[in-house]
Amino acid sequence: MDGVTVIDHPLVQHKLTLMRKKETSTASFRRLLREISTLLCYEVTRDLDLTTTRIETPMQEMDAPILEGKKLVFASILRAGNGLLEGMLDLVPAARVAHIGMYRDHDTLQPVEYYFKAPEDLANRLIIVVDPMLATANSATAAMEKLKERGAKNIRFLCLLASPEGIQRFRDAHPDIPVFTASIDEGLNEKGYIMPGLGDAGDRMYGTK
Ligand code: PRP
Ligand code: URA
């Protein structure tokens, strides 16, 4: 689908399978999510613009490539987004961070917002929003609206698993925002969970169930 990139790197797919397994422990799940997020970060940033800066190596001067423009912003949709955020920050330690506190009401499947904190000047920065799960897309869609209200213009969305319904809904609501995911699964069950999925990402990361 236009605007959707499935990151099919073998290491990503292998680690994702380990994460999906129900017997994978909380500690392993967290470690795998952190590892996978560095690989996903590599893909979601692969076309960033470069400029050059004059440096001196021990041998001679040269014009060496560096990232162009203002520092990136990684925006984590809490809680589970933080599992992706940590690995992303391992790769881009100077990135700015936004936190979007949002949980999905279990009955209505509507997002409930409880926190928002972002750098002030979102308009001039690339913002990569991270959340492992795109299910109904209610949470991600609301998070994008919030960022746009605060001036964000250049946004990408990175998740681990997506449902076909969620991708469609997200792209309809935000056709300007490209989606990167490691898998598009079969669909949603009657409770809005991704099938076959990996269960509740937040609970599996933090051992809360
Ligand atoms: C999960 C997930 C997404 C949301 C996806 O979070 O991390 O934010 O559900 O579902 P949706 O696409 O149907 O909105 P959850 O609400 O369980 O909160 P948590 O991260 O705090 O566990
Ligand atoms: N949130 C999750 O953590 N898992 C799903 O399958 C759907 C929403």
XYZ file of C-alpha atoms and ligand atoms in Angstrom:
239
model
C 0.000 0.000 0.000
C 1.134 3.513 -0.794
C 2.878 5.153 2.150
C 3.383 1.899 4.056
C 6.790 0.231 4.399
C 7.066 -3.292 5.770
C 10.542 -3.779 7.225
C 11.260 -7.362 6.250
C 14.909 -7.557 7.297
C 15.623 -11.153 8.419
C 16.913 -10.093 11.852
C 13.747 -8.066 12.467
C 11.525 -10.959 11.428
C 13.483 -13.458 13.558
C 13.339 -11.284 16.670
C 9.660 -10.545 16.107
C 8.899 -14.271 16.094
C 10.661 -14.645 19.445
C 8.622 -11.741 20.832
C 5.350 -13.237 19.649
C 5.893 -16.555 21.478
C 3.711 -16.676 24.573
C 6.439 -18.302 26.692
C 8.892 -15.423 26.098
C 9.647 -13.856 29.483
C 9.181 -10.199 30.361
C 12.954 -9.718 30.478
C 13.463 -11.300 27.049
C 10.514 -9.423 25.555
C 11.969 -6.095 26.707
C 15.456 -6.948 25.460
C 14.157 -8.069 22.070
C 12.036 -4.938 21.694
C 15.062 -2.788 22.396
C 17.185 -4.725 19.898
C 14.515 -4.678 17.207
C 13.957 -0.966 17.667
C 17.534 -0.173 16.654
C 17.000 -2.125 13.421
C 13.684 -0.373 12.779
C 15.288 2.993 13.526
C 17.902 2.289 10.859
C 15.155 1.760 8.255
C 12.919 4.653 9.246
C 15.846 7.076 9.061
C 17.536 5.693 5.943
C 16.574 8.621 3.662
C 17.388 11.492 6.025
C 19.100 14.416 4.353
C 22.807 14.903 4.866
C 24.994 17.940 4.619
C 28.735 18.224 5.093
C 30.940 19.759 7.698
C 34.629 20.556 7.464
C 36.643 18.361 9.822
C 40.225 17.418 10.291
C 41.171 13.742 10.546
C 44.611 12.840 11.928
C 45.673 12.754 8.230
C 44.048 15.754 6.521
C 40.995 17.996 6.255
C 37.811 16.766 4.581
C 34.140 17.629 4.066
C 32.402 14.883 6.049
C 28.688 14.016 6.048
C 26.438 14.881 8.982
C 22.654 14.930 9.382
C 21.083 18.104 8.037
C 18.540 20.227 9.845
C 17.316 20.396 13.402
C 17.555 17.491 15.797
C 15.006 14.712 15.307
C 12.119 14.250 17.698
C 11.101 10.758 18.804
C 7.560 10.776 20.155
C 6.598 7.804 22.310
C 2.974 6.827 22.830
C 3.024 5.611 26.443
C 3.459 3.092 27.852
C 4.498 0.596 25.240
C 6.089 3.183 22.951
C 8.912 3.507 25.459
C 10.097 0.022 24.516
C 10.819 1.259 21.003
C 12.055 4.645 22.167
C 14.980 3.253 24.154
C 16.591 1.474 21.219
C 15.999 4.468 18.966
C 17.826 6.685 21.457
C 20.718 4.220 21.497
C 21.195 5.033 17.793
C 20.341 8.750 17.876
C 21.285 9.891 21.375
C 20.884 13.597 20.580
C 17.236 13.246 19.510
C 14.617 15.260 21.357
C 11.791 13.278 22.962
C 8.051 13.828 23.189
C 5.829 11.750 25.489
C 2.192 11.207 24.642
C 0.322 9.539 27.490
C -2.600 7.611 26.082
C -4.323 4.345 26.917
C -7.076 2.508 25.134
C -10.339 2.128 27.031
C -10.963 -1.624 27.018
C -14.720 -1.300 26.369
C -14.952 1.566 23.874
C -11.457 1.101 22.336
C -11.220 4.890 22.372
C -7.956 6.510 23.498
C -7.867 8.309 26.844
C -5.182 10.973 27.016
C -3.421 11.556 30.334
C -0.144 13.302 29.481
C 1.506 15.333 26.743
C 4.944 16.879 26.758
C 6.863 17.764 23.613
C 9.635 20.117 22.502
C 8.235 23.560 21.630
C 9.409 23.936 18.041
C 7.821 20.902 16.413
C 7.150 22.735 13.138
C 10.769 22.612 11.973
C 11.620 19.078 12.970
C 11.077 15.552 11.704
C 9.000 13.699 14.282
C 9.098 9.902 14.410
C 6.201 8.616 16.488
C 6.720 5.165 17.995
C 4.243 2.639 19.373
C 4.628 -1.137 18.959
C 0.950 -1.722 18.108
C -1.362 -0.222 15.471
C -4.646 -2.035 16.112
C -7.822 0.047 15.548
C -5.456 3.019 15.015
C -7.569 5.093 17.407
C -4.557 5.842 19.634
C -2.111 6.626 16.828
C -4.638 8.747 14.942
C -5.360 10.817 18.061
C -1.638 11.183 18.790
C -1.027 12.550 15.279
C -3.866 15.052 15.684
C -2.346 16.260 18.919
C 1.097 16.688 17.335
C -0.376 18.519 14.347
C -2.301 20.859 16.702
C 1.117 21.700 18.215
C 2.517 22.575 14.800
C 4.076 19.295 13.622
C 4.248 19.082 9.826
C 6.743 16.352 9.081
C 5.793 13.123 10.856
C 6.510 9.401 10.396
C 4.856 6.592 12.341
C 6.805 3.497 13.355
C 5.237 0.392 14.847
C 6.094 -3.270 15.204
C 2.750 -4.842 14.297
C -0.181 -3.402 12.395
C -3.615 -4.675 11.475
C -4.869 -4.131 7.914
C -7.877 -2.233 9.340
C -5.606 -0.009 11.431
C -3.371 0.830 8.495
C -6.370 1.732 6.327
C -7.892 3.909 9.043
C -4.588 5.616 9.797
C -3.798 6.340 6.145
C -7.325 7.673 5.548
C -7.007 10.024 8.522
C -3.374 11.029 7.914
C -2.391 10.396 4.284
C 0.620 12.687 4.743
C 2.195 10.431 7.404
C 4.151 7.388 6.186
C 3.855 4.199 8.217
C 6.734 1.794 8.906
C 5.989 -1.615 10.404
C 7.651 -5.002 10.768
C 4.425 -6.884 9.991
C 0.875 -6.463 8.802
C -0.981 -9.219 10.609
C -4.270 -10.939 9.728
C -6.705 -8.617 11.467
C -8.393 -7.659 14.734
C -10.405 -9.914 17.011
C -13.720 -8.856 18.596
C -11.840 -7.169 21.463
C -9.679 -5.109 19.138
C -6.509 -7.198 19.585
C -4.196 -7.876 16.661
C -4.289 -11.519 15.465
C -2.072 -13.478 15.627
C -0.247 -10.500 17.177
C 1.777 -10.762 20.350
C -0.811 -9.959 23.012
C -0.831 -6.770 25.051
C 2.517 -5.107 24.384
C 2.502 -2.915 27.508
C 1.627 -5.813 29.804
C 4.247 -8.053 28.230
C 6.929 -5.359 28.523
C 6.236 -4.470 32.115
C 4.836 -7.762 33.474
C 1.565 -6.157 34.531
C -0.594 -9.182 33.746
C -1.679 -0.246 23.195
C -0.627 0.084 22.166
C -1.230 1.252 21.436
C -2.702 0.918 21.440
C -3.064 0.350 20.107
O -1.596 0.616 24.254
O 0.616 0.331 22.732
O -0.995 2.499 22.061
O -2.906 -0.084 22.454
O -4.418 0.132 20.001
P -5.339 0.980 19.009
O -4.646 1.052 17.704
O -6.605 0.155 18.944
O -5.593 2.325 19.607
P -2.537 0.506 25.543
O -3.754 1.341 25.342
O -2.775 -0.933 25.888
O -1.714 1.234 26.655
P -0.309 0.830 27.341
O 0.775 1.050 26.303
O -0.212 1.793 28.463
O -0.367 -0.597 27.799
N -2.717 -3.148 21.992
C -1.877 -4.179 22.248
O -0.986 -4.061 23.101
N -2.045 -5.320 21.552
C -2.998 -5.468 20.616
O -3.090 -6.557 20.017
C -3.868 -4.391 20.383
C -3.689 -3.237 21.064
